[in-house]
Amino acid sequence: MSGFDEHDAFEAAAIAPRVGSGLATRAMGARADASAAPYMDGLNPAQRAAVEALDGPVLMLAGAGTGKTKALTARIAHLLTTGRARPNEILAVTFTNKAAREMKERVSRLLGQSVEGMPWMGTFHSISVKILRRHAELVGLKSNFTILDTDDQLRLLKQVIAAADIDEKRWPARMLAGLIDGWKNRALVPEKVPSAEASAYNNRGTELYAAYQARLKSLNATDFGDLLLHVVVIFQTHPDVLGQYQRWLKYILVDEYQDTNVAQYLWLRLLAQAHRNICCVGDDDQSIYGWRGAEVGNILRFEKDFPGAKVVRLEQNYRSTPHILAAASGVIAANAGRLGKTLWTEETEGEKVRLIGHWDGEEEARWIGEEVETLQRGRRGAKGISLDDMAILVRASHQMRAFEDRFLTIGLPYRVIGGPRFYERLEIRDAMAYFRLAVSPEDDLAFERVVNTPKRGLGDKAQQTIQMAARGNGVSLLEGARVLLSEGAISGKGAGQLRAFVDGVDRWHGAVQAAADHVRLAETILEESGYTAMWQADKTPEAPGRLENLKELVKALEQFENLQGFLEHVALIMDNETDEAGAKVSIMTLHAAKGLEFPAVFLPGWEDGLFPSQRSMDEQGLKGLEEERRLAYVGITRAEELCTISFASNRRVYGQWQSAMPSRFIDELPEEHVDVLTPPGLYGGGYGAAAPRAATIEDRAMKADVYNSPGWKRLQENANQRGMGQPRESRAAVIDLKAVSSFTEGDRVFHVKFGYGTVEGIEADKLDVEFDKAGPKKIVARFVVPADRADDVPF
DNA sequence: CATTAGAATAACACC
DNA sequence: TATTCTAATG
């Protein structure tokens, strides 16, 4: 019942009058003057132009904070109100479920009615699933195919690799997964992979890709990349099917167009090529998904793809203060090959972007924690900021830990967005595997995951036997197991338990087919399988939490009609919004922050190697660096009123201490828009958790003569002396330089972090020190002092 | 088969 | 450091 039949009816009924572009029009009972419609209120001229250019290709270049969603939703309202399209004739694609949800809500609000009838508003993936279920047989699948997540994908690949007799050690499955994802992102089926790339993965990349695809098909499964790929293949090979969709989906809107990859581009172009009513919204400066196959080229090339396209630029920013905008512009200006936009604002007030250095990551977290509390309370009589209005945006998710630790100890409420997700947790995935088996007993991957969880005495050997039996008979693992049991071919111990397991699955499957109450069924499954009992018996500290999660899972089921519906939801909706009450600071990655805004934003970890990430630069060179820079731009432009950038000179990495230089992006911040808060340490004095609150940053900031402070100069000098890309030691929190006298072997020394130690060797400016507590370390000489001067260390 | 200690290794961002 | 993998032991 996916709306296709109604659709035909609608198609016949919807005879929208053609109208001149840009003019207010009268249409089928719509309001007489659309330009006076409430959804047009408060649109600036550029936005209005974007809303009114309904027919033909439109490219909306929308800078950060320029009201793009407003324009987009108004455009949808306009399409509906003018009678150009019915709700189910508009295809509106976003990248995240959150964005789709928000758009739905806003359109509903604009029109004063629900838009439940907009079935084609969603992510590329969710819309693709809808299409693919309808035409699965065209690519050799059944319409109830399962969608594998990354984990399943990897396990399947390992099997394929093993079957090809390749040493997975030398040729990791991850590498192959990356290759295959890359090909799928470019809509390349195995036969189409360019021969130049066939040498990948020990010359067997394409061969294994083909084997993997065959395996997926036999499992009646797809991975994420397939969802799009299959649809593109169907469109390309079945013009009749494509034609249907072209007729049905009269208007196309695409959000975040700069993030589309080749497959998505083809997907869109195929759908749009007939009527060319496509409106793409994007910002080349916010293209941050190159690693996922996004092609900035798509947006740069739009006018060539759609000749005669109308290009609208949204440049008036409604979000940030001038200083914040200027700082962001200064950074992004270093990128080449931009379409170019100049953001401006009518706003004149506002604080400069704040910059502060710290000795190490812990101190950075401590400082930000205090600063959050200060802001919450309200600085100098200013009004306080709610925790909900503050965010900490990090480059990589592992950076979040330091903040979580700190916030937990000071009891500061926080929420992590996009961290280790609920549905990726071990116990949830196990439970889901049970549900999957209940829904489709032939789901071999699910079978493998839980046959021996909890332990049923079915180890590698027993499982191999089952595999053999299944493969030999060309049946699923469950059937294979059944055969073995009936033959009595399985050894004594596990046999009874396997029998119980197989019977259990049969029973649960029966219940699913009988459409039994699925919430109850889920509980029953977890009980009968012994899964709950397993965690109850587990005495590790995390067991109670896991049981709690299982309860939550069952509760989440209530919102769905059945298990199938739930499973699909989980496969596609990986963002879990836990809307707990109470104000909280948000912690998230820069990527996750795209599209969001906060009055106060903290951007920690601006160190070379971390941000920009060394890996990005190593693998992608200048291209990678530019993408990192766009990420910096995204970060800064999330801030409405206050943006605080910070870096730490030392950080633990894999338990090893490492020092780093402030990010090169810091040098790119235009100095007249930055307040340098004195790097701690440069003026000595106890700075840290125990420091009196009166001595916090605010007061210091007043004195800091911005870029003329000795600290800043030294930062610059150090920066200039060193080559780029080298591992560099800190140029920020420099300890008393005079303390760096010449050391000799055997000297006793002191280091703030490691304590006392003995010099074992000397190498240029580095010392090999055997620390009493921390063990052997290589240390830059500047960071240690003679042991008898330990008291002089200002930290 | 399960358990466990010790070693290896890891970490960038997501639908 | 923290998790995961391997090999050796029970």
CSV table of C-alpha atoms in Angstrom, one decimal, chain A residues 110 244 254 267-268 342 400 520 623 647 672 701 725 775:
chain,number,residue,atom,x,y,z
A,110,LEU,CA,3.5,27.0,7.4
A,244,GLN,CA,6.5,6.3,-14.0
A,254,VAL,CA,17.4,18.5,-2.8
A,267,TRP,CA,19.7,9.1,-9.2
A,268,LEU,CA,18.5,12.7,-9.2
A,342,THR,CA,30.1,37.0,0.7
A,400,MET,CA,34.3,13.7,23.6
A,520,ARG,CA,5.0,-9.1,24.1
A,623,LYS,CA,42.1,18.4,-1.1
A,647,PHE,CA,43.9,24.1,21.7
A,672,GLU,CA,41.0,42.0,14.4
A,701,ALA,CA,41.3,38.8,28.5
A,725,GLY,CA,53.4,18.8,8.6
A,775,GLY,CA,58.6,4.6,32.8
